[in-house]
PDB file of C-alpha atoms in Angstrom:
ATOM      1  CA  ALA A 283       0.251  -0.009  -0.101  1.00  0.00           C
ATOM      2  CA  GLN A 284       1.199   3.364  -0.583  1.00  0.00           C
ATOM      3  CA  SER A 285       2.075   5.577   2.281  1.00  0.00           C
ATOM      4  CA  VAL A 286       4.239   8.354   3.919  1.00  0.00           C
ATOM      5  CA  THR A 287       6.026   8.236   7.096  1.00  0.00           C
ATOM      6  CA  GLN A 288       7.130  10.881   8.985  1.00  0.00           C
ATOM      7  CA  PRO A 289       8.637   9.401  12.231  1.00  0.00           C
ATOM      8  CA  ASP A 290       9.064  12.394  14.160  1.00  0.00           C
ATOM      9  CA  ILE A 291       5.755  13.721  15.822  1.00  0.00           C
ATOM     10  CA  HIS A 292       7.688  16.617  17.347  1.00  0.00           C
ATOM     11  CA  ILE A 293      11.307  18.188  16.979  1.00  0.00           C
ATOM     12  CA  THR A 294      12.800  20.655  19.258  1.00  0.00           C
ATOM     13  CA  VAL A 295      15.701  22.276  18.214  1.00  0.00           C
ATOM     14  CA  SER A 296      17.468  25.967  19.335  1.00  0.00           C
ATOM     15  CA  GLU A 297      17.504  28.780  17.138  1.00  0.00           C
ATOM     16  CA  GLY A 298      20.506  28.601  14.822  1.00  0.00           C
ATOM     17  CA  ALA A 299      21.091  24.723  15.194  1.00  0.00           C
ATOM     18  CA  SER A 300      20.701  22.685  11.877  1.00  0.00           C
ATOM     19  CA  LEU A 301      17.238  20.652  11.265  1.00  0.00           C
ATOM     20  CA  GLU A 302      16.558  17.569   9.383  1.00  0.00           C
ATOM     21  CA  LEU A 303      12.928  16.400   9.218  1.00  0.00           C
ATOM     22  CA  ARG A 304      12.772  12.732   8.258  1.00  0.00           C
ATOM     23  CA  CYS A 305       9.876  11.284   5.476  1.00  0.00           C
ATOM     24  CA  ASN A 306      10.147   7.931   4.187  1.00  0.00           C
ATOM     25  CA  TYR A 307       7.697   6.655   1.610  1.00  0.00           C
ATOM     26  CA  SER A 308       6.387   3.424   0.157  1.00  0.00           C
ATOM     27  CA  TYR A 309       5.261   3.679  -3.676  1.00  0.00           C
ATOM     28  CA  GLY A 310       5.390   1.401  -6.364  1.00  0.00           C
ATOM     29  CA  ALA A 311       5.887   4.321  -9.048  1.00  0.00           C
ATOM     30  CA  THR A 312       8.418   6.785  -9.576  1.00  0.00           C
ATOM     31  CA  PRO A 313       7.198   9.292  -7.018  1.00  0.00           C
ATOM     32  CA  TYR A 314       6.948  12.956  -7.241  1.00  0.00           C
ATOM     33  CA  LEU A 315       7.991  14.034  -3.913  1.00  0.00           C
ATOM     34  CA  PHE A 316       7.022  17.625  -1.924  1.00  0.00           C
ATOM     35  CA  TRP A 317       7.644  19.294   1.245  1.00  0.00           C
ATOM     36  CA  TYR A 318       4.941  21.937   2.574  1.00  0.00           C
ATOM     37  CA  VAL A 319       4.968  24.045   5.575  1.00  0.00           C
ATOM     38  CA  GLN A 320       2.119  25.180   7.455  1.00  0.00           C
ATOM     39  CA  SER A 321       1.803  27.824  10.071  1.00  0.00           C
ATOM     40  CA  PRO A 322      -0.849  28.248  12.636  1.00  0.00           C
ATOM     41  CA  GLY A 323      -3.914  29.526  11.177  1.00  0.00           C
ATOM     42  CA  GLN A 324      -2.359  29.264   7.660  1.00  0.00           C
ATOM     43  CA  GLY A 325      -2.730  27.198   4.538  1.00  0.00           C
ATOM     44  CA  LEU A 326      -0.094  25.006   3.483  1.00  0.00           C
ATOM     45  CA  GLN A 327       2.696  26.498   1.597  1.00  0.00           C
ATOM     46  CA  LEU A 328       4.961  24.365  -0.840  1.00  0.00           C
ATOM     47  CA  LEU A 329       8.615  24.581   0.393  1.00  0.00           C
ATOM     48  CA  LEU A 330      10.131  22.429  -2.605  1.00  0.00           C
ATOM     49  CA  LYS A 331       9.336  19.863  -4.917  1.00  0.00           C
ATOM     50  CA  TYR A 332      11.347  17.121  -6.627  1.00  0.00           C
ATOM     51  CA  PHE A 333      10.086  15.636 -10.093  1.00  0.00           C
ATOM     52  CA  SER A 334      13.241  14.037 -11.802  1.00  0.00           C
ATOM     53  CA  GLY A 335      16.778  14.866 -12.341  1.00  0.00           C
ATOM     54  CA  ASP A 336      19.431  16.002  -9.417  1.00  0.00           C
ATOM     55  CA  THR A 337      18.284  14.987  -6.314  1.00  0.00           C
ATOM     56  CA  LEU A 338      19.244  17.588  -4.114  1.00  0.00           C
ATOM     57  CA  VAL A 339      16.603  19.942  -4.500  1.00  0.00           C
ATOM     58  CA  GLN A 340      16.551  23.774  -3.263  1.00  0.00           C
ATOM     59  CA  GLY A 341      13.608  25.379  -1.700  1.00  0.00           C
ATOM     60  CA  ILE A 342      12.500  28.541  -0.442  1.00  0.00           C
ATOM     61  CA  LYS A 343      13.522  29.919   3.088  1.00  0.00           C
ATOM     62  CA  GLY A 344      16.935  28.426   2.942  1.00  0.00           C
ATOM     63  CA  PHE A 345      15.447  24.591   2.865  1.00  0.00           C
ATOM     64  CA  GLU A 346      16.838  21.920   0.927  1.00  0.00           C
ATOM     65  CA  ALA A 347      15.735  17.936   0.639  1.00  0.00           C
ATOM     66  CA  GLU A 348      17.565  15.152  -0.860  1.00  0.00           C
ATOM     67  CA  PHE A 349      15.719  12.085  -2.399  1.00  0.00           C
ATOM     68  CA  LYS A 350      17.263   8.776  -1.700  1.00  0.00           C
ATOM     69  CA  ARG A 351      15.835   6.229  -4.080  1.00  0.00           C
ATOM     70  CA  SER A 352      17.602   3.207  -2.012  1.00  0.00           C
ATOM     71  CA  GLN A 353      16.533   4.432   0.941  1.00  0.00           C
ATOM     72  CA  SER A 354      12.754   5.592  -0.038  1.00  0.00           C
ATOM     73  CA  SER A 355      13.628   8.876   1.501  1.00  0.00           C
ATOM     74  CA  PHE A 356      13.080  12.267   1.223  1.00  0.00           C
ATOM     75  CA  ASN A 357      14.447  14.262   4.288  1.00  0.00           C
ATOM     76  CA  LEU A 358      14.248  17.875   4.689  1.00  0.00           C
ATOM     77  CA  ARG A 359      17.325  19.927   6.154  1.00  0.00           C
ATOM     78  CA  LYS A 360      17.989  23.445   6.826  1.00  0.00           C
ATOM     79  CA  PRO A 361      21.482  24.661   8.213  1.00  0.00           C
ATOM     80  CA  SER A 362      20.484  27.109  10.389  1.00  0.00           C
ATOM     81  CA  VAL A 363      16.960  27.589  11.820  1.00  0.00           C
ATOM     82  CA  HIS A 364      15.055  30.948  12.602  1.00  0.00           C
ATOM     83  CA  TRP A 365      12.226  31.252  15.132  1.00  0.00           C
ATOM     84  CA  SER A 366      10.081  31.888  12.060  1.00  0.00           C
ATOM     85  CA  ASP A 367      10.599  28.681  10.948  1.00  0.00           C
ATOM     86  CA  ALA A 368       8.326  26.939  13.831  1.00  0.00           C
ATOM     87  CA  ALA A 369       5.292  25.432  11.873  1.00  0.00           C
ATOM     88  CA  GLU A 370       4.226  21.768  11.020  1.00  0.00           C
ATOM     89  CA  TYR A 371       5.907  20.385   8.072  1.00  0.00           C
ATOM     90  CA  PHE A 372       4.233  17.885   5.838  1.00  0.00           C
ATOM     91  CA  CYS A 373       5.704  15.495   3.319  1.00  0.00           C
ATOM     92  CA  ALA A 374       3.870  14.261   0.460  1.00  0.00           C
ATOM     93  CA  VAL A 375       4.097  11.787  -2.560  1.00  0.00           C
ATOM     94  CA  GLY A 376       2.207  11.906  -5.763  1.00  0.00           C
ATOM     95  CA  ALA A 377       2.718  10.015  -9.062  1.00  0.00           C
ATOM     96  CA  ARG A 378       1.322  10.475 -12.656  1.00  0.00           C
ATOM     97  CA  HIS A 379      -0.519   7.246 -12.564  1.00  0.00           C
ATOM     98  CA  SER A 380      -2.735   8.560  -9.471  1.00  0.00           C
ATOM     99  CA  ASN A 381      -3.778  11.576 -11.195  1.00  0.00           C
ATOM    100  CA  TYR A 382      -1.220  13.263  -8.946  1.00  0.00           C
ATOM    101  CA  GLN A 383      -3.057  13.003  -5.976  1.00  0.00           C
ATOM    102  CA  LEU A 384      -1.189  13.291  -2.904  1.00  0.00           C
ATOM    103  CA  ILE A 385      -0.635  10.733   0.027  1.00  0.00           C
ATOM    104  CA  TRP A 386       0.555  12.836   2.816  1.00  0.00           C
ATOM    105  CA  GLY A 387       2.395  12.304   6.034  1.00  0.00           C
ATOM    106  CA  ALA A 388       0.980  12.947   9.371  1.00  0.00           C
ATOM    107  CA  GLY A 389       3.152  15.994   9.609  1.00  0.00           C
ATOM    108  CA  THR A 390       6.047  16.846  12.120  1.00  0.00           C
ATOM    109  CA  LYS A 391       5.689  19.910  14.244  1.00  0.00           C
ATOM    110  CA  LEU A 392       8.866  21.994  14.724  1.00  0.00           C
ATOM    111  CA  ILE A 393       9.559  23.818  17.748  1.00  0.00           C
ATOM    112  CA  ILE A 394      12.374  26.535  18.302  1.00  0.00           C
ATOM    113  CA  LYS A 395      14.138  27.091  21.620  1.00  0.00           C
ATOM    114  CA  PRO A 396      15.287  30.571  21.804  1.00  0.00           C
TER     115      PRO A 396
ATOM    116  CA  GLU B 280      -1.186  36.813  -8.200  1.00  0.00           C
ATOM    117  CA  ALA B 281      -4.489  36.204  -5.746  1.00  0.00           C
ATOM    118  CA  GLY B 282      -3.991  33.022  -3.920  1.00  0.00           C
ATOM    119  CA  VAL B 283      -6.862  30.453  -3.294  1.00  0.00           C
ATOM    120  CA  ALA B 284      -9.729  32.162  -1.250  1.00  0.00           C
ATOM    121  CA  GLN B 285     -11.839  30.300   0.988  1.00  0.00           C
ATOM    122  CA  SER B 286     -14.836  31.441   3.240  1.00  0.00           C
ATOM    123  CA  PRO B 287     -15.744  31.309   5.832  1.00  0.00           C
ATOM    124  CA  ARG B 288     -12.629  30.973   8.012  1.00  0.00           C
ATOM    125  CA  TYR B 289     -14.316  29.647  11.070  1.00  0.00           C
ATOM    126  CA  LYS B 290     -17.622  27.803  11.482  1.00  0.00           C
ATOM    127  CA  ILE B 291     -19.330  26.637  14.695  1.00  0.00           C
ATOM    128  CA  ILE B 292     -22.245  24.297  14.328  1.00  0.00           C
ATOM    129  CA  GLU B 293     -24.619  21.758  16.055  1.00  0.00           C
ATOM    130  CA  LYS B 294     -24.540  18.136  14.947  1.00  0.00           C
ATOM    131  CA  ARG B 295     -27.113  17.550  12.393  1.00  0.00           C
ATOM    132  CA  GLN B 296     -27.047  21.018  10.959  1.00  0.00           C
ATOM    133  CA  SER B 297     -25.706  21.609   7.667  1.00  0.00           C
ATOM    134  CA  VAL B 298     -22.970  23.850   6.602  1.00  0.00           C
ATOM    135  CA  ALA B 299     -21.290  25.049   3.216  1.00  0.00           C
ATOM    136  CA  PHE B 300     -17.940  26.012   2.341  1.00  0.00           C
ATOM    137  CA  TRP B 301     -17.230  28.252  -0.438  1.00  0.00           C
ATOM    138  CA  CYS B 302     -13.699  28.046  -2.405  1.00  0.00           C
ATOM    139  CA  ASN B 303     -12.347  30.358  -5.432  1.00  0.00           C
ATOM    140  CA  PRO B 304      -9.434  28.959  -6.871  1.00  0.00           C
ATOM    141  CA  ILE B 305      -6.404  30.794  -8.520  1.00  0.00           C
ATOM    142  CA  SER B 306      -7.352  32.231 -11.930  1.00  0.00           C
ATOM    143  CA  GLY B 307      -6.450  29.650 -14.730  1.00  0.00           C
ATOM    144  CA  HIS B 308      -6.207  26.724 -12.525  1.00  0.00           C
ATOM    145  CA  ALA B 309      -8.164  23.751 -13.942  1.00  0.00           C
ATOM    146  CA  THR B 310      -7.755  21.248 -11.376  1.00  0.00           C
ATOM    147  CA  LEU B 311      -9.264  22.088  -7.880  1.00  0.00           C
ATOM    148  CA  TYR B 312      -9.300  19.969  -4.542  1.00  0.00           C
ATOM    149  CA  TRP B 313     -10.791  19.454  -1.209  1.00  0.00           C
ATOM    150  CA  TYR B 314      -9.313  18.244   1.830  1.00  0.00           C
ATOM    151  CA  GLN B 315     -10.031  17.424   4.997  1.00  0.00           C
ATOM    152  CA  GLN B 316      -7.441  17.855   7.861  1.00  0.00           C
ATOM    153  CA  ILE B 317      -8.397  16.597  11.256  1.00  0.00           C
ATOM    154  CA  LEU B 318      -6.059  17.741  14.229  1.00  0.00           C
ATOM    155  CA  GLY B 319      -2.703  16.032  14.203  1.00  0.00           C
ATOM    156  CA  GLN B 320      -3.543  14.434  10.698  1.00  0.00           C
ATOM    157  CA  GLY B 321      -2.353  15.557   7.087  1.00  0.00           C
ATOM    158  CA  PRO B 322      -4.729  16.350   4.821  1.00  0.00           C
ATOM    159  CA  LYS B 323      -7.046  13.454   3.198  1.00  0.00           C
ATOM    160  CA  LEU B 324      -8.353  14.155  -0.302  1.00  0.00           C
ATOM    161  CA  LEU B 325     -12.285  14.220  -0.235  1.00  0.00           C
ATOM    162  CA  ILE B 326     -12.424  15.221  -3.844  1.00  0.00           C
ATOM    163  CA  GLN B 327     -10.918  16.248  -7.030  1.00  0.00           C
ATOM    164  CA  PHE B 328     -12.413  18.485  -9.751  1.00  0.00           C
ATOM    165  CA  GLN B 329     -10.950  18.685 -13.378  1.00  0.00           C
ATOM    166  CA  ASN B 330     -12.680  21.856 -14.627  1.00  0.00           C
ATOM    167  CA  ASN B 331     -16.275  21.122 -13.580  1.00  0.00           C
ATOM    168  CA  GLY B 332     -15.856  17.438 -13.702  1.00  0.00           C
ATOM    169  CA  VAL B 333     -15.366  14.909 -11.119  1.00  0.00           C
ATOM    170  CA  VAL B 334     -11.851  13.035 -11.226  1.00  0.00           C
ATOM    171  CA  ASP B 335     -11.955  11.442  -7.923  1.00  0.00           C
ATOM    172  CA  ASP B 336     -14.729  11.472  -5.190  1.00  0.00           C
ATOM    173  CA  SER B 337     -13.864   8.020  -3.817  1.00  0.00           C
ATOM    174  CA  GLN B 338     -13.166   9.116  -0.363  1.00  0.00           C
ATOM    175  CA  LEU B 339     -15.957  11.514  -0.024  1.00  0.00           C
ATOM    176  CA  PRO B 340     -18.817  10.271   2.276  1.00  0.00           C
ATOM    177  CA  LYS B 341     -21.648  10.573   0.040  1.00  0.00           C
ATOM    178  CA  ASP B 342     -24.468  10.063   2.173  1.00  0.00           C
ATOM    179  CA  ARG B 343     -23.639  13.537   4.117  1.00  0.00           C
ATOM    180  CA  PHE B 344     -21.113  15.303   1.935  1.00  0.00           C
ATOM    181  CA  SER B 345     -21.678  17.000  -1.193  1.00  0.00           C
ATOM    182  CA  ALA B 346     -19.371  19.100  -3.534  1.00  0.00           C
ATOM    183  CA  GLU B 347     -20.096  21.005  -7.055  1.00  0.00           C
ATOM    184  CA  ARG B 348     -17.876  23.213  -9.481  1.00  0.00           C
ATOM    185  CA  LEU B 349     -20.290  25.337 -11.332  1.00  0.00           C
ATOM    186  CA  LYS B 350     -18.594  26.423 -14.608  1.00  0.00           C
ATOM    187  CA  GLY B 351     -15.536  25.142 -13.669  1.00  0.00           C
ATOM    188  CA  VAL B 352     -14.526  27.915 -11.300  1.00  0.00           C
ATOM    189  CA  ASP B 353     -15.642  28.331  -7.831  1.00  0.00           C
ATOM    190  CA  SER B 354     -16.609  25.398  -5.845  1.00  0.00           C
ATOM    191  CA  THR B 355     -18.792  24.531  -2.908  1.00  0.00           C
ATOM    192  CA  LEU B 356     -18.622  21.743  -0.284  1.00  0.00           C
ATOM    193  CA  LYS B 357     -21.583  21.123   1.711  1.00  0.00           C
ATOM    194  CA  ILE B 358     -22.211  18.930   4.745  1.00  0.00           C
ATOM    195  CA  GLN B 359     -25.521  17.948   5.929  1.00  0.00           C
ATOM    196  CA  PRO B 360     -26.257  16.355   8.358  1.00  0.00           C
ATOM    197  CA  ALA B 361     -22.711  17.397  10.440  1.00  0.00           C
ATOM    198  CA  LYS B 362     -21.757  14.774  12.652  1.00  0.00           C
ATOM    199  CA  LEU B 363     -19.056  15.489  15.321  1.00  0.00           C
ATOM    200  CA  GLU B 364     -16.476  13.726  13.546  1.00  0.00           C
ATOM    201  CA  ASP B 365     -16.588  16.023  11.017  1.00  0.00           C
ATOM    202  CA  SER B 366     -14.930  18.752  13.021  1.00  0.00           C
ATOM    203  CA  ALA B 367     -11.920  19.420  11.020  1.00  0.00           C
ATOM    204  CA  VAL B 368     -10.267  22.127   9.021  1.00  0.00           C
ATOM    205  CA  TYR B 369     -11.429  21.801   5.433  1.00  0.00           C
ATOM    206  CA  LEU B 370      -8.600  22.923   2.711  1.00  0.00           C
ATOM    207  CA  CYS B 371      -9.331  23.743  -0.873  1.00  0.00           C
ATOM    208  CA  ALA B 372      -6.089  23.716  -3.333  1.00  0.00           C
ATOM    209  CA  SER B 373      -5.874  24.370  -7.014  1.00  0.00           C
ATOM    210  CA  SER B 374      -3.774  23.535  -9.822  1.00  0.00           C
ATOM    211  CA  ILE B 375      -3.097  24.225 -13.126  1.00  0.00           C
ATOM    212  CA  GLY B 376      -3.891  20.994 -14.453  1.00  0.00           C
ATOM    213  CA  THR B 377      -2.633  17.519 -13.973  1.00  0.00           C
ATOM    214  CA  GLY B 378       1.033  17.708 -15.070  1.00  0.00           C
ATOM    215  CA  ASP B 379       4.181  16.646 -14.158  1.00  0.00           C
ATOM    216  CA  ALA B 380       5.141  19.825 -13.273  1.00  0.00           C
ATOM    217  CA  ASP B 381       2.088  20.689 -11.128  1.00  0.00           C
ATOM    218  CA  THR B 382       1.626  22.333  -7.671  1.00  0.00           C
ATOM    219  CA  GLN B 383      -1.275  22.442  -5.471  1.00  0.00           C
ATOM    220  CA  TYR B 384      -1.690  25.858  -3.932  1.00  0.00           C
ATOM    221  CA  PHE B 385      -3.815  25.881  -0.840  1.00  0.00           C
ATOM    222  CA  GLY B 386      -6.165  28.434   0.772  1.00  0.00           C
ATOM    223  CA  PRO B 387      -6.165  29.181   4.427  1.00  0.00           C
ATOM    224  CA  GLY B 388      -8.785  26.700   4.995  1.00  0.00           C
ATOM    225  CA  THR B 389     -12.067  26.505   7.032  1.00  0.00           C
ATOM    226  CA  ARG B 390     -12.067  25.199  10.604  1.00  0.00           C
ATOM    227  CA  LEU B 391     -15.400  23.686  11.388  1.00  0.00           C
ATOM    228  CA  THR B 392     -16.482  22.688  14.946  1.00  0.00           C
ATOM    229  CA  VAL B 393     -19.138  20.369  15.442  1.00  0.00           C
ATOM    230  CA  LEU B 394     -20.656  20.626  18.951  1.00  0.00           C
TER     231      LEU B 394
END
């Protein structure tokens, strides 16, 4: 069955520290991979996406993610977090054969310590 | 460029009442999605429209939920009658079409509380 797993429900990091949010997927076809961020009371905003090509993808707000096919992972990273990065982060997977419908992880809530 | 608009932002109703949500997608976007997001979970697709036709409504509880997209632009999602478990944020998203480069753009959502 197709699924997306974000193993960490919450992550707490200090401001200025590096960040890595994990995402693992189970998908039969070549996936398209997305990371979205949701701030309190806000809709979901796309951070970055991977369709093909370079497996290291750069996104907005200084985020990047690396697609590792052998590990079925698409982890999100940022070298130095800011207090404004506190939000919930969702990983999602889609594919052409499923009308590009997205299967979503349960999200990881990022808490920033001052 | 204007984003996806949704209204109302918040709604509180009692169980067995009816409620409707409205969505105006980004201009020119052919595909429109309605999602239900329960607290602590990722979004769950309820229905996907391509222009004014339904692409997938397999996860829409059709005994109480209905959705339409007249003229292929705005869309409404209705719940009648509401149950306690319908308390959630209802998100509308749109994309240019169903293509490899498509990105779904989300509205701010409508937070529904059913008492």
